[in-house]
PDB file of C-alpha atoms in Angstrom:
ATOM      1  CA  MET A   1       0.051  -0.067   0.052  1.00 49.00           C
ATOM      2  CA  THR A   2       1.567   3.305  -1.145  1.00 50.00           C
ATOM      3  CA  ASP A   3       1.326   6.463   0.878  1.00 48.00           C
ATOM      4  CA  HIS A   4      -1.067   7.874  -2.055  1.00 53.00           C
ATOM      5  CA  SER A   5      -3.621   5.185  -1.104  1.00 84.00           C
ATOM      6  CA  ILE A   6      -4.075   6.262   2.557  1.00 89.00           C
ATOM      7  CA  ASP A   7      -6.306   9.160   2.906  1.00 91.00           C
ATOM      8  CA  ASP A   8      -7.470  11.472   5.706  1.00 90.00           C
ATOM      9  CA  VAL A   9      -9.892   8.675   7.034  1.00 93.00           C
ATOM     10  CA  ASP A  10      -7.328   6.069   7.064  1.00 94.00           C
ATOM     11  CA  ARG A  11      -4.828   8.163   8.668  1.00 92.00           C
ATOM     12  CA  ALA A  12      -7.628   9.117  11.757  1.00 92.00           C
ATOM     13  CA  ILE A  13      -8.189   5.260  11.962  1.00 94.00           C
ATOM     14  CA  LEU A  14      -4.432   4.507  12.362  1.00 93.00           C
ATOM     15  CA  HIS A  15      -4.306   7.115  14.785  1.00 91.00           C
ATOM     16  CA  ALA A  16      -6.812   5.993  17.000  1.00 93.00           C
ATOM     17  CA  LEU A  17      -5.790   2.427  16.726  1.00 93.00           C
ATOM     18  CA  GLN A  18      -2.276   3.579  18.072  1.00 89.00           C
ATOM     19  CA  GLU A  19      -3.935   5.190  21.114  1.00 89.00           C
ATOM     20  CA  ASP A  20      -6.079   2.320  22.085  1.00 90.00           C
ATOM     21  CA  ALA A  21      -6.859  -0.472  19.734  1.00 91.00           C
ATOM     22  CA  ARG A  22      -8.173  -2.589  22.616  1.00 91.00           C
ATOM     23  CA  ASN A  23     -10.701  -0.475  23.953  1.00 92.00           C
ATOM     24  CA  LEU A  24     -12.000   2.041  21.125  1.00 93.00           C
ATOM     25  CA  SER A  25     -14.985   0.545  19.077  1.00 94.00           C
ATOM     26  CA  SER A  26     -15.289   1.007  15.579  1.00 94.00           C
ATOM     27  CA  ALA A  27     -18.129   3.618  16.412  1.00 95.00           C
ATOM     28  CA  GLU A  28     -15.924   5.372  18.522  1.00 95.00           C
ATOM     29  CA  ILE A  29     -13.356   5.761  15.897  1.00 95.00           C
ATOM     30  CA  ALA A  30     -15.996   6.646  13.101  1.00 95.00           C
ATOM     31  CA  GLU A  31     -16.804   9.645  15.326  1.00 93.00           C
ATOM     32  CA  ARG A  32     -13.360  10.650  15.652  1.00 89.00           C
ATOM     33  CA  SER A  33     -12.712  10.099  11.449  1.00 90.00           C
ATOM     34  CA  GLY A  34     -16.065  11.524  10.564  1.00 92.00           C
ATOM     35  CA  THR A  35     -17.216   8.409   8.941  1.00 94.00           C
ATOM     36  CA  SER A  36     -19.562   5.608   9.474  1.00 95.00           C
ATOM     37  CA  ASP A  37     -19.019   2.412  11.726  1.00 95.00           C
ATOM     38  CA  SER A  38     -19.329   0.226   8.990  1.00 96.00           C
ATOM     39  CA  THR A  39     -16.710   2.322   6.688  1.00 96.00           C
ATOM     40  CA  VAL A  40     -14.192   2.248   9.831  1.00 96.00           C
ATOM     41  CA  ARG A  41     -14.595  -1.703   9.884  1.00 95.00           C
ATOM     42  CA  LYS A  42     -14.259  -1.992   6.176  1.00 96.00           C
ATOM     43  CA  ARG A  43     -11.107   0.403   6.130  1.00 96.00           C
ATOM     44  CA  ILE A  44      -9.447  -1.587   9.157  1.00 96.00           C
ATOM     45  CA  LYS A  45      -9.840  -4.778   7.320  1.00 96.00           C
ATOM     46  CA  ARG A  46      -8.170  -3.343   4.212  1.00 95.00           C
ATOM     47  CA  LEU A  47      -5.411  -1.890   6.381  1.00 95.00           C
ATOM     48  CA  GLU A  48      -4.700  -5.173   7.766  1.00 95.00           C
ATOM     49  CA  GLU A  49      -5.147  -7.062   4.156  1.00 95.00           C
ATOM     50  CA  LYS A  50      -2.570  -4.521   2.692  1.00 94.00           C
ATOM     51  CA  GLY A  51       0.052  -4.772   5.683  1.00 94.00           C
ATOM     52  CA  VAL A  52      -0.493  -1.298   6.945  1.00 95.00           C
ATOM     53  CA  VAL A  53      -1.891  -2.623  10.231  1.00 95.00           C
ATOM     54  CA  LYS A  54       0.459  -5.621  11.001  1.00 92.00           C
ATOM     55  CA  GLY A  55      -1.270  -6.808  14.287  1.00 91.00           C
ATOM     56  CA  TYR A  56      -2.395  -5.644  17.596  1.00 90.00           C
ATOM     57  CA  HIS A  57       0.010  -6.221  20.691  1.00 86.00           C
ATOM     58  CA  ALA A  58      -0.093  -5.556  24.237  1.00 85.00           C
ATOM     59  CA  ALA A  59       2.494  -2.974  25.489  1.00 84.00           C
ATOM     60  CA  ILE A  60       4.163  -4.149  28.469  1.00 86.00           C
ATOM     61  CA  ASP A  61       5.850  -2.702  31.308  1.00 86.00           C
ATOM     62  CA  TYR A  62       8.721  -4.837  31.864  1.00 88.00           C
ATOM     63  CA  GLN A  63       9.783  -3.036  34.886  1.00 87.00           C
ATOM     64  CA  GLU A  64       6.444  -3.744  36.386  1.00 89.00           C
ATOM     65  CA  SER A  65       6.347  -7.136  35.535  1.00 90.00           C
ATOM     66  CA  GLY A  66       9.271  -8.379  37.145  1.00 89.00           C
ATOM     67  CA  PHE A  67      12.247  -7.538  34.376  1.00 90.00           C
ATOM     68  CA  PRO A  68      13.580  -4.143  35.316  1.00 90.00           C
ATOM     69  CA  PHE A  69      16.723  -4.559  33.557  1.00 91.00           C
ATOM     70  CA  LYS A  70      16.499  -3.484  29.768  1.00 93.00           C
ATOM     71  CA  MET A  71      19.463  -3.184  27.457  1.00 94.00           C
ATOM     72  CA  LEU A  72      20.343  -1.962  24.028  1.00 95.00           C
ATOM     73  CA  LEU A  73      23.215  -4.044  22.180  1.00 96.00           C
ATOM     74  CA  PHE A  74      24.231  -2.314  19.143  1.00 95.00           C
ATOM     75  CA  CYS A  75      25.700  -5.459  16.931  1.00 94.00           C
ATOM     76  CA  THR A  76      27.564  -5.523  13.927  1.00 92.00           C
ATOM     77  CA  ALA A  77      26.806  -8.025  11.489  1.00 90.00           C
ATOM     78  CA  PRO A  78      27.929  -9.402   8.109  1.00 86.00           C
ATOM     79  CA  ILE A  79      26.107  -7.108   5.679  1.00 82.00           C
ATOM     80  CA  PRO A  80      24.778  -9.618   3.493  1.00 80.00           C
ATOM     81  CA  LYS A  81      23.796 -11.892   6.242  1.00 83.00           C
ATOM     82  CA  ARG A  82      22.301  -9.045   8.425  1.00 82.00           C
ATOM     83  CA  GLY A  83      18.532  -9.346   7.344  1.00 84.00           C
ATOM     84  CA  GLU A  84      18.890 -13.085   7.529  1.00 86.00           C
ATOM     85  CA  MET A  85      19.831 -13.217  11.085  1.00 91.00           C
ATOM     86  CA  ILE A  86      17.176 -10.944  12.505  1.00 93.00           C
ATOM     87  CA  GLN A  87      14.857 -14.497  13.070  1.00 94.00           C
ATOM     88  CA  ASP A  88      17.830 -16.316  15.122  1.00 94.00           C
ATOM     89  CA  VAL A  89      18.475 -13.302  17.102  1.00 96.00           C
ATOM     90  CA  LEU A  90      14.852 -13.064  18.194  1.00 96.00           C
ATOM     91  CA  SER A  91      14.815 -16.583  19.010  1.00 96.00           C
ATOM     92  CA  ILE A  92      16.992 -15.886  21.849  1.00 96.00           C
ATOM     93  CA  ASP A  93      15.636 -16.063  25.312  1.00 94.00           C
ATOM     94  CA  GLY A  94      15.412 -12.257  26.545  1.00 95.00           C
ATOM     95  CA  VAL A  95      15.627 -10.363  23.225  1.00 96.00           C
ATOM     96  CA  VAL A  96      12.137  -8.646  22.660  1.00 95.00           C
ATOM     97  CA  SER A  97      13.171  -6.695  19.336  1.00 95.00           C
ATOM     98  CA  VAL A  98      15.735  -6.485  16.533  1.00 96.00           C
ATOM     99  CA  GLN A  99      16.145  -3.372  14.238  1.00 94.00           C
ATOM    100  CA  GLU A 100      18.261  -3.402  11.261  1.00 92.00           C
ATOM    101  CA  LEU A 101      20.123  -0.415  10.991  1.00 90.00           C
ATOM    102  CA  VAL A 102      21.333   0.924   7.348  1.00 86.00           C
ATOM    103  CA  THR A 103      23.966   3.189   8.400  1.00 81.00           C
ATOM    104  CA  GLY A 104      26.992   3.053  10.360  1.00 81.00           C
ATOM    105  CA  GLU A 105      28.917  -0.177  11.273  1.00 87.00           C
ATOM    106  CA  LYS A 106      26.594  -0.856  14.050  1.00 91.00           C
ATOM    107  CA  ASN A 107      23.748  -2.508  11.791  1.00 90.00           C
ATOM    108  CA  LEU A 108      21.672  -4.350  14.206  1.00 92.00           C
ATOM    109  CA  LEU A 109      19.804  -2.831  17.504  1.00 95.00           C
ATOM    110  CA  VAL A 110      19.034  -5.683  19.887  1.00 96.00           C
ATOM    111  CA  THR A 111      16.613  -4.855  22.711  1.00 95.00           C
ATOM    112  CA  VAL A 112      17.097  -7.251  25.824  1.00 96.00           C
ATOM    113  CA  VAL A 113      14.990  -7.539  29.113  1.00 94.00           C
ATOM    114  CA  GLY A 114      15.668  -9.543  31.922  1.00 93.00           C
ATOM    115  CA  GLU A 115      15.725  -9.268  35.804  1.00 92.00           C
ATOM    116  CA  ASN A 116      19.256  -8.401  36.113  1.00 89.00           C
ATOM    117  CA  ASP A 117      22.833  -8.162  34.314  1.00 86.00           C
ATOM    118  CA  ASP A 118      23.135 -11.868  34.702  1.00 90.00           C
ATOM    119  CA  ASP A 119      20.059 -12.578  32.342  1.00 89.00           C
ATOM    120  CA  VAL A 120      21.706 -10.085  29.712  1.00 85.00           C
ATOM    121  CA  THR A 121      25.317 -11.954  29.892  1.00 87.00           C
ATOM    122  CA  PRO A 122      24.014 -15.169  27.895  1.00 92.00           C
ATOM    123  CA  VAL A 123      22.351 -13.346  25.318  1.00 94.00           C
ATOM    124  CA  ALA A 124      25.598 -11.602  24.719  1.00 92.00           C
ATOM    125  CA  GLN A 125      26.933 -14.648  24.354  1.00 93.00           C
ATOM    126  CA  GLU A 126      24.531 -16.237  21.896  1.00 95.00           C
ATOM    127  CA  LEU A 127      25.001 -13.064  19.592  1.00 95.00           C
ATOM    128  CA  LEU A 128      28.764 -13.936  19.421  1.00 94.00           C
ATOM    129  CA  ASP A 129      27.821 -17.382  18.736  1.00 94.00           C
ATOM    130  CA  LEU A 130      25.948 -16.180  15.828  1.00 93.00           C
ATOM    131  CA  GLY A 131      28.622 -14.735  14.322  1.00 92.00           C
ATOM    132  CA  LEU A 132      27.720 -11.054  15.590  1.00 94.00           C
ATOM    133  CA  THR A 133      29.860  -8.517  17.229  1.00 93.00           C
ATOM    134  CA  VAL A 134      28.701  -6.500  20.167  1.00 94.00           C
ATOM    135  CA  ALA A 135      29.848  -3.153  19.607  1.00 92.00           C
ATOM    136  CA  ASP A 136      28.166  -1.119  22.371  1.00 93.00           C
ATOM    137  CA  GLU A 137      25.740  -1.601  25.238  1.00 91.00           C
ATOM    138  CA  VAL A 138      23.518   0.847  26.794  1.00 91.00           C
ATOM    139  CA  LEU A 139      21.445   0.353  29.671  1.00 89.00           C
ATOM    140  CA  VAL A 140      17.965   1.844  29.693  1.00 90.00           C
ATOM    141  CA  ARG A 141      16.241   3.679  32.693  1.00 84.00           C
ATOM    142  CA  THR A 142      12.869   4.540  31.143  1.00 82.00           C
ATOM    143  CA  HIS A 143      11.149   3.985  27.863  1.00 81.00           C
ATOM    144  CA  LYS A 144       8.263   5.913  26.892  1.00 80.00           C
ATOM    145  CA  THR A 145       6.170   6.024  23.413  1.00 79.00           C
ATOM    146  CA  THR A 146       3.568   7.919  21.986  1.00 81.00           C
ATOM    147  CA  PRO A 147       1.117   7.538  18.798  1.00 80.00           C
ATOM    148  CA  PHE A 148       3.047   9.041  15.737  1.00 82.00           C
ATOM    149  CA  GLY A 149       1.481  12.358  14.976  1.00 78.00           C
ATOM    150  CA  GLY A 150       1.731  12.195  11.402  1.00 76.00           C
ATOM    151  CA  PHE A 151      -1.584  10.302  11.246  1.00 77.00           C
ATOM    152  CA  THR A 152      -3.116  13.572  12.316  1.00 73.00           C
ATOM    153  CA  ARG A 153      -1.532  16.168  10.406  1.00 62.00           C
ATOM    154  CA  GLU A 154      -2.826  17.557   6.955  1.00 57.00           C
ATOM    155  CA  LYS A 155      -0.994  15.938   3.966  1.00 52.00           C
ATOM    156  CA  PRO A 156      -0.064  18.575   1.593  1.00 50.00           C
ATOM    157  CA  SER A 157      -1.856  18.343  -1.909  1.00 50.00           C
ATOM    158  CA  GLN A 158      -0.153  16.555  -4.556  1.00 52.00           C
ATOM    159  CA  PRO A 159       0.580  18.460  -7.862  1.00 50.00           C
ATOM    160  CA  GLU A 160      -1.564  16.925 -10.588  1.00 49.00           C
TER     161      GLU A 160
END
């Protein structure tokens, strides 16, 4: 789905889903987006089918759930294999996300959670066993997110 096929109604729906996909009804989203309940349901289905909406996930506070230790591991992977290695990295116990970076020597960002430092050390070893180099480690104190505001801004009109 290209940006051109996402209109203001889709953007309003996407913003609402980011805010609270679990508790907002399609009627509430319809009211926000200025359209009907059935249109919202059809649009969400289309956005899911096109891969714009990839799923609905719980936002877990790892610290509150007993895993207060969160570390970012900046890794270097062989460039030809970098994308292929992501699933292997995700299968390591304690790894909660992997981001492929396209600039610089550090080309994978691995997020690890655990109860303490002892939980992260085996992860680093498994990354080394996969052929990655751990170039830098950053301990995270807090991590907050917010819905992307670009869905609520007016898009400039495209020249015809």
